[in-house]
């Protein structure tokens, strides 16, 4: 049976209000650690090698800090303000580690509006399933001028094939 | 024939000097756009839909801004200071878009050292193949106290299977 397409819609500057928020939730999986390492080249063993991670101050595998940054940027790019947004700057403070299996809620909240240039300042936060703040920061964007509702792009299925022992890392 | 394993090594605080730098280079591929969308959930059509991208001020597909941020974090986590580093904060200014096929050089440079808490401030930059600055920023980290040389974790091969038209986006 054909599924209804997912829609992606933006919030143009004129519809944005102070205090407006958007959130998304993701649970950190082993696949996220591997994909983030592949796309960034960050093969730090703190994120990929359980034996090494056991020797660190965190005692187990933790997320790449910028994975939380990527969730925040996803909110800005797909929800608030969404497609058409120009990303100008981002500050991120990494307050606590995110562990494998943690469920992270990323939230952005509009705290300043500058109508002359359609600039929007957003407070940005990630919290874990216990309510601990793991990332705090601030983003500056230019919001789109026009409303857009569009079918979300299709993403491919991804298959990760473990590498044989005779190969080096990517 | 068995390949020598890739080694990953850090620079402990005592070996870090002012002005020390590290760089890496990546060319933005279609696979990077898809993987970054998968791992972040950022399906903004500016990064994935060539037809939509043609209607934007950039006229073609561009990287997720945070992809450049991920390259910077990869340098900090794998090269300078490398494994054992605690990432405290990151500022990023997105100065220009990165287009499909652009080759980005990410560079970090040590600009402040605080021995009491092993804190290091690094200037962070990404430039494209024409020397244009695309990202500028600053990172604050705690450098590791001990030297580490270790085989780099193996990454899986990744296969992306285009989704059929009857499925929604991930």
Coordinates of C-alpha atoms in Angstrom, one line a residue:
Chain A
X1 CA 0.0 0.0 0.0
X2 CA 1.4 3.4 -0.9
X3 CA 2.2 5.6 2.1
X4 CA 1.3 9.3 2.1
X5 CA 4.5 11.3 1.5
X6 CA 6.0 13.1 4.5
X7 CA 5.7 16.9 4.1
X8 CA 8.3 19.4 5.1
X9 CA 7.2 23.0 5.8
X10 CA 8.9 26.1 6.9
X11 CA 7.9 29.0 9.1
X12 CA 8.6 32.3 7.2
X13 CA 9.8 35.3 9.1
X14 CA 6.4 36.9 9.3
X15 CA 4.9 33.9 11.1
X16 CA 7.7 33.6 13.7
X17 CA 7.0 34.8 17.2
X18 CA 9.2 35.3 20.3
X19 CA 9.1 32.1 22.4
X20 CA 8.1 29.8 19.5
X21 CA 9.8 26.4 19.9
X22 CA 10.4 23.2 18.0
X23 CA 11.8 19.9 19.2
X24 CA 12.9 16.5 18.0
X25 CA 13.9 13.4 19.7
X26 CA 16.5 10.8 18.8
X27 CA 18.0 7.7 20.6
X28 CA 21.7 7.3 20.1
X29 CA 22.4 4.0 18.3
X30 CA 25.5 2.2 17.3
X31 CA 24.6 3.0 13.7
X32 CA 24.6 6.7 14.6
X33 CA 28.1 6.4 16.0
X34 CA 29.3 4.6 12.8
X35 CA 27.5 6.9 10.4
X36 CA 28.8 10.0 12.1
X37 CA 32.4 8.6 12.1
X38 CA 32.0 7.9 8.3
X39 CA 30.6 11.3 7.4
X40 CA 33.0 13.3 9.5
X41 CA 36.1 11.1 9.5
X42 CA 36.1 11.2 13.3
X43 CA 37.4 7.8 14.3
X44 CA 38.2 8.8 17.8
X45 CA 38.0 5.5 19.7
X46 CA 35.9 7.2 22.4
X47 CA 33.0 6.8 20.0
X48 CA 33.8 3.5 18.4
X49 CA 35.9 1.2 20.5
X50 CA 34.2 -0.2 23.6
X51 CA 37.4 -1.5 25.1
X52 CA 39.1 1.9 24.8
X53 CA 36.0 3.7 26.0
X54 CA 36.0 1.6 29.2
X55 CA 39.4 3.2 30.1
X56 CA 38.1 6.8 29.8
X57 CA 36.5 9.0 32.4
X58 CA 33.1 8.2 30.8
X59 CA 33.6 4.4 31.0
X60 CA 31.6 3.6 27.9
X61 CA 31.0 4.8 24.3
X62 CA 29.7 8.3 23.9
X63 CA 28.3 10.3 21.0
X64 CA 30.5 12.7 19.0
X65 CA 29.6 16.1 20.6
X66 CA 28.8 17.4 17.1
X67 CA 26.1 14.8 16.7
X68 CA 24.0 16.9 19.1
X69 CA 25.0 19.9 17.1
X70 CA 23.7 18.1 14.0
X71 CA 20.3 17.5 15.7
X72 CA 20.0 21.2 16.4
X73 CA 20.9 22.1 12.8
X74 CA 18.4 19.6 11.6
X75 CA 15.7 21.4 13.6
X76 CA 16.7 24.8 12.2
X77 CA 16.8 23.4 8.6
X78 CA 13.6 21.3 8.6
X79 CA 11.2 22.8 11.3
X80 CA 12.0 26.3 12.6
X81 CA 12.5 28.2 10.5
X82 CA 12.9 25.3 8.1
X83 CA 13.7 25.2 4.3
X84 CA 15.0 28.4 2.9
X85 CA 16.8 29.3 6.2
X86 CA 20.3 30.7 5.9
X87 CA 22.5 29.5 8.8
X88 CA 24.8 32.3 10.0
X89 CA 26.3 31.1 13.2
X90 CA 26.1 28.6 16.0
X91 CA 27.5 28.4 19.5
X92 CA 27.5 25.1 21.3
X93 CA 28.5 24.2 24.9
X94 CA 29.0 20.5 25.5
X95 CA 27.9 20.1 29.1
X96 CA 27.6 16.3 29.5
X97 CA 28.4 13.2 27.4
X98 CA 25.6 11.4 25.6
X99 CA 25.8 7.6 25.9
X100 CA 24.8 4.8 23.6
X101 CA 21.0 4.3 24.2
X102 CA 20.4 7.8 25.6
X103 CA 17.4 9.5 24.1
X104 CA 18.2 13.2 23.3
X105 CA 15.6 15.9 22.9
X106 CA 16.8 18.8 20.9
X107 CA 14.8 22.1 21.3
X108 CA 15.2 25.5 19.7
X109 CA 13.3 28.5 21.0
X110 CA 13.1 32.0 19.3
X111 CA 14.6 34.6 21.6
X112 CA 15.2 37.6 19.3
X113 CA 13.7 38.8 16.0
X114 CA 15.4 41.5 13.8
X115 CA 12.8 42.3 11.1
X116 CA 15.0 44.5 9.0
X117 CA 17.2 41.6 7.9
X118 CA 14.8 38.7 8.8
X119 CA 17.3 37.6 11.4
X120 CA 16.3 35.2 14.2
X121 CA 18.3 34.3 17.3
X122 CA 17.3 30.9 18.8
X123 CA 18.3 29.4 22.1
X124 CA 19.3 25.8 21.4
X125 CA 19.4 22.9 23.9
X126 CA 19.7 19.2 24.1
X127 CA 18.6 17.2 27.1
X128 CA 18.8 13.5 27.9
X129 CA 16.0 11.2 29.0
X130 CA 16.6 12.2 32.7
X131 CA 16.3 15.9 31.9
X132 CA 20.0 16.6 32.1
X133 CA 21.2 19.4 29.8
X134 CA 23.8 17.9 27.5
X135 CA 24.2 20.8 25.1
X136 CA 23.3 24.5 25.3
X137 CA 23.9 27.1 22.7
X138 CA 22.6 29.8 20.5
X139 CA 22.0 30.1 16.7
X140 CA 21.6 33.0 14.4
X141 CA 19.8 32.5 11.1
X142 CA 18.1 34.5 8.4
X143 CA 14.5 33.1 8.1
X144 CA 12.9 32.6 4.7
X145 CA 10.6 35.2 3.4
X146 CA 8.1 32.8 1.7
X147 CA 6.0 29.9 2.9
X148 CA 7.0 26.5 1.6
X149 CA 5.3 23.1 1.9
X150 CA 7.0 20.3 0.0
X151 CA 7.3 16.6 0.0
X152 CA 10.4 15.6 2.1
X153 CA 13.3 14.3 0.0
X154 CA 13.5 10.5 0.0
X155 CA 16.5 9.1 1.9
X156 CA 18.2 5.9 0.9
X157 CA 18.2 2.8 3.1
X158 CA 21.7 2.4 4.6
X159 CA 23.5 -0.9 5.0
X160 CA 26.7 -1.1 7.1
X161 CA 28.9 -4.0 6.2
X162 CA 31.6 -4.8 8.9
X163 CA 35.0 -4.4 7.4
X164 CA 37.3 -7.5 7.4
X165 CA 40.4 -7.5 9.7
X166 CA 42.8 -7.1 6.8
X167 CA 41.5 -3.7 5.9
X168 CA 42.5 -0.3 7.5
X169 CA 40.0 2.2 8.6
X170 CA 38.3 4.4 6.0
Chain B
X1 CA 48.0 -8.8 1.2
X2 CA 47.4 -7.6 4.7
X3 CA 47.5 -3.7 5.0
X4 CA 49.3 -2.1 7.9
X5 CA 46.7 -0.8 10.4
X6 CA 46.2 3.0 10.5
X7 CA 47.4 4.5 13.7
X8 CA 45.6 7.3 15.6
X9 CA 47.7 9.3 18.1
X10 CA 47.1 12.2 20.3
X11 CA 49.1 15.3 21.4
X12 CA 49.0 15.4 25.2
X13 CA 48.8 18.9 26.8
X14 CA 52.5 19.0 27.6
X15 CA 53.4 18.6 23.9
X16 CA 51.0 21.3 22.6
X17 CA 52.5 24.6 21.6
X18 CA 51.0 27.9 20.6
X19 CA 50.6 28.1 16.8
X20 CA 50.5 24.3 16.4
X21 CA 48.1 23.3 13.6
X22 CA 46.4 20.3 12.1
X23 CA 44.4 20.1 8.9
X24 CA 42.3 17.6 6.9
X25 CA 40.8 17.8 3.5
X26 CA 37.5 16.3 2.2
X27 CA 35.6 16.6 -1.1
X28 CA 31.8 17.0 -0.6
X29 CA 30.1 14.0 -2.3
X30 CA 26.5 13.1 -2.8
X31 CA 27.1 10.3 -0.4
X32 CA 28.2 12.9 2.3
X33 CA 24.9 14.8 1.8
X34 CA 22.9 11.6 2.1
X35 CA 24.8 10.3 5.1
X36 CA 24.6 13.6 6.9
X37 CA 20.9 13.7 6.3
X38 CA 20.5 10.2 7.7
X39 CA 22.6 10.7 10.8
X40 CA 21.1 14.1 11.7
X41 CA 17.5 13.8 10.3
X42 CA 18.1 17.0 8.4
X43 CA 16.2 16.4 5.1
X44 CA 16.1 20.1 4.2
X45 CA 15.8 19.9 0.4
X46 CA 18.6 22.5 0.0
X47 CA 20.9 19.6 0.6
X48 CA 19.1 16.7 -1.1
X49 CA 16.7 17.9 -3.9
X50 CA 18.5 19.3 -6.9
X51 CA 15.3 20.7 -8.4
X52 CA 14.5 22.7 -5.2
X53 CA 18.1 23.7 -4.8
X54 CA 18.0 25.3 -8.3
X55 CA 15.3 27.7 -7.0
X56 CA 17.4 28.9 -4.0
X57 CA 19.8 31.8 -3.8
X58 CA 22.6 29.2 -4.1
X59 CA 21.2 27.6 -7.3
X60 CA 22.5 24.1 -6.5
X61 CA 22.9 21.6 -3.7
X62 CA 25.0 22.7 -0.8
X63 CA 26.4 21.0 2.3
X64 CA 24.7 21.0 5.6
X65 CA 26.6 23.8 7.5
X66 CA 27.3 21.4 10.3
X67 CA 29.1 19.1 8.0
X68 CA 32.0 21.6 8.1
X69 CA 31.5 21.6 11.9
X70 CA 31.9 17.9 11.9
X71 CA 35.2 18.1 10.0
X72 CA 36.5 20.5 12.7
X73 CA 35.4 18.2 15.5
X74 CA 37.0 15.3 13.7
X75 CA 40.3 17.1 13.7
X76 CA 40.0 17.9 17.4
X77 CA 39.0 14.3 18.2
X78 CA 41.6 12.5 16.1
X79 CA 44.6 14.8 15.5
X80 CA 45.0 17.9 17.7
X81 CA 44.7 17.2 20.6
X82 CA 43.2 13.8 19.5
X83 CA 41.8 10.9 21.6
X84 CA 41.3 11.7 25.2
X85 CA 40.2 15.3 24.4
X86 CA 37.2 16.6 26.2
X87 CA 35.2 19.0 24.0
X88 CA 33.9 21.9 26.0
X89 CA 32.5 24.4 23.4
X90 CA 32.5 25.4 19.8
X91 CA 31.6 28.6 18.0
X92 CA 31.0 28.4 14.2
X93 CA 30.3 31.2 11.7
X94 CA 29.0 29.9 8.4
X95 CA 30.5 32.4 5.9
X96 CA 29.8 30.8 2.5
X97 CA 28.0 27.7 1.2
X98 CA 30.0 24.6 0.3
X99 CA 28.8 23.0 -3.0
X100 CA 28.8 19.4 -4.1
X101 CA 32.3 18.7 -5.4
X102 CA 34.0 21.4 -3.4
X103 CA 37.2 20.3 -1.6
X104 CA 37.2 21.7 1.9
X105 CA 40.3 22.1 4.0
X106 CA 39.6 22.2 7.8
X107 CA 42.3 23.6 10.0
X108 CA 42.7 24.1 13.7
X109 CA 45.4 26.2 15.3
X110 CA 46.3 26.5 19.0
X111 CA 45.8 30.1 20.1
X112 CA 45.7 29.8 23.9
X113 CA 47.0 27.4 26.5
X114 CA 45.8 27.3 30.1
X115 CA 48.1 24.8 31.9
X116 CA 46.2 24.8 35.2
X117 CA 43.2 22.9 33.7
X118 CA 44.9 21.6 30.5
X119 CA 42.5 23.9 28.5
X120 CA 43.3 24.7 24.9
X121 CA 41.6 27.3 22.7
X122 CA 41.9 26.6 19.0
X123 CA 41.1 28.8 16.1
X124 CA 39.0 26.7 13.6
X125 CA 38.6 27.4 9.9
X126 CA 37.3 25.7 6.7
X127 CA 38.4 27.0 3.3
X128 CA 37.3 25.8 -0.2
X129 CA 39.6 24.9 -3.1
X130 CA 39.7 28.5 -4.1
X131 CA 40.9 29.6 -0.7
X132 CA 37.6 31.2 0.3
X133 CA 36.8 30.9 4.0
X134 CA 33.6 29.0 4.4
X135 CA 33.6 28.5 8.2
X136 CA 35.4 30.4 10.9
X137 CA 35.2 29.7 14.6
X138 CA 36.8 28.8 17.9
X139 CA 36.9 25.7 20.1
X140 CA 37.7 25.2 23.7
X141 CA 38.8 21.7 24.8
X142 CA 40.6 20.0 27.7
X143 CA 43.6 18.2 26.2
X144 CA 44.6 14.7 27.4
X145 CA 47.3 14.3 30.0
X146 CA 48.8 11.1 28.5
X147 CA 50.2 10.1 25.2
X148 CA 48.2 7.6 23.3
X149 CA 49.0 5.7 20.1
X150 CA 46.4 3.2 19.0
X151 CA 45.1 1.4 15.9
X152 CA 42.3 3.4 14.4
X153 CA 38.9 1.7 14.9
X154 CA 37.6 -0.1 11.8
X155 CA 34.7 1.5 10.0
X156 CA 32.1 -0.5 8.1
X157 CA 31.6 -0.2 4.4
X158 CA 28.5 1.7 3.7
X159 CA 25.9 0.9 1.0
X160 CA 23.1 3.3 0.2
X161 CA 20.1 1.7 -1.4
X162 CA 17.8 4.2 -3.1
X163 CA 14.3 4.0 -1.6
X164 CA 11.4 3.0 -3.7
X165 CA 8.8 5.6 -4.6
X166 CA 6.1 4.0 -2.3
X167 CA 8.1 4.7 0.8
X168 CA 8.2 8.0 2.9
X169 CA 11.4 9.6 4.0
X170 CA 13.2 8.2 7.1

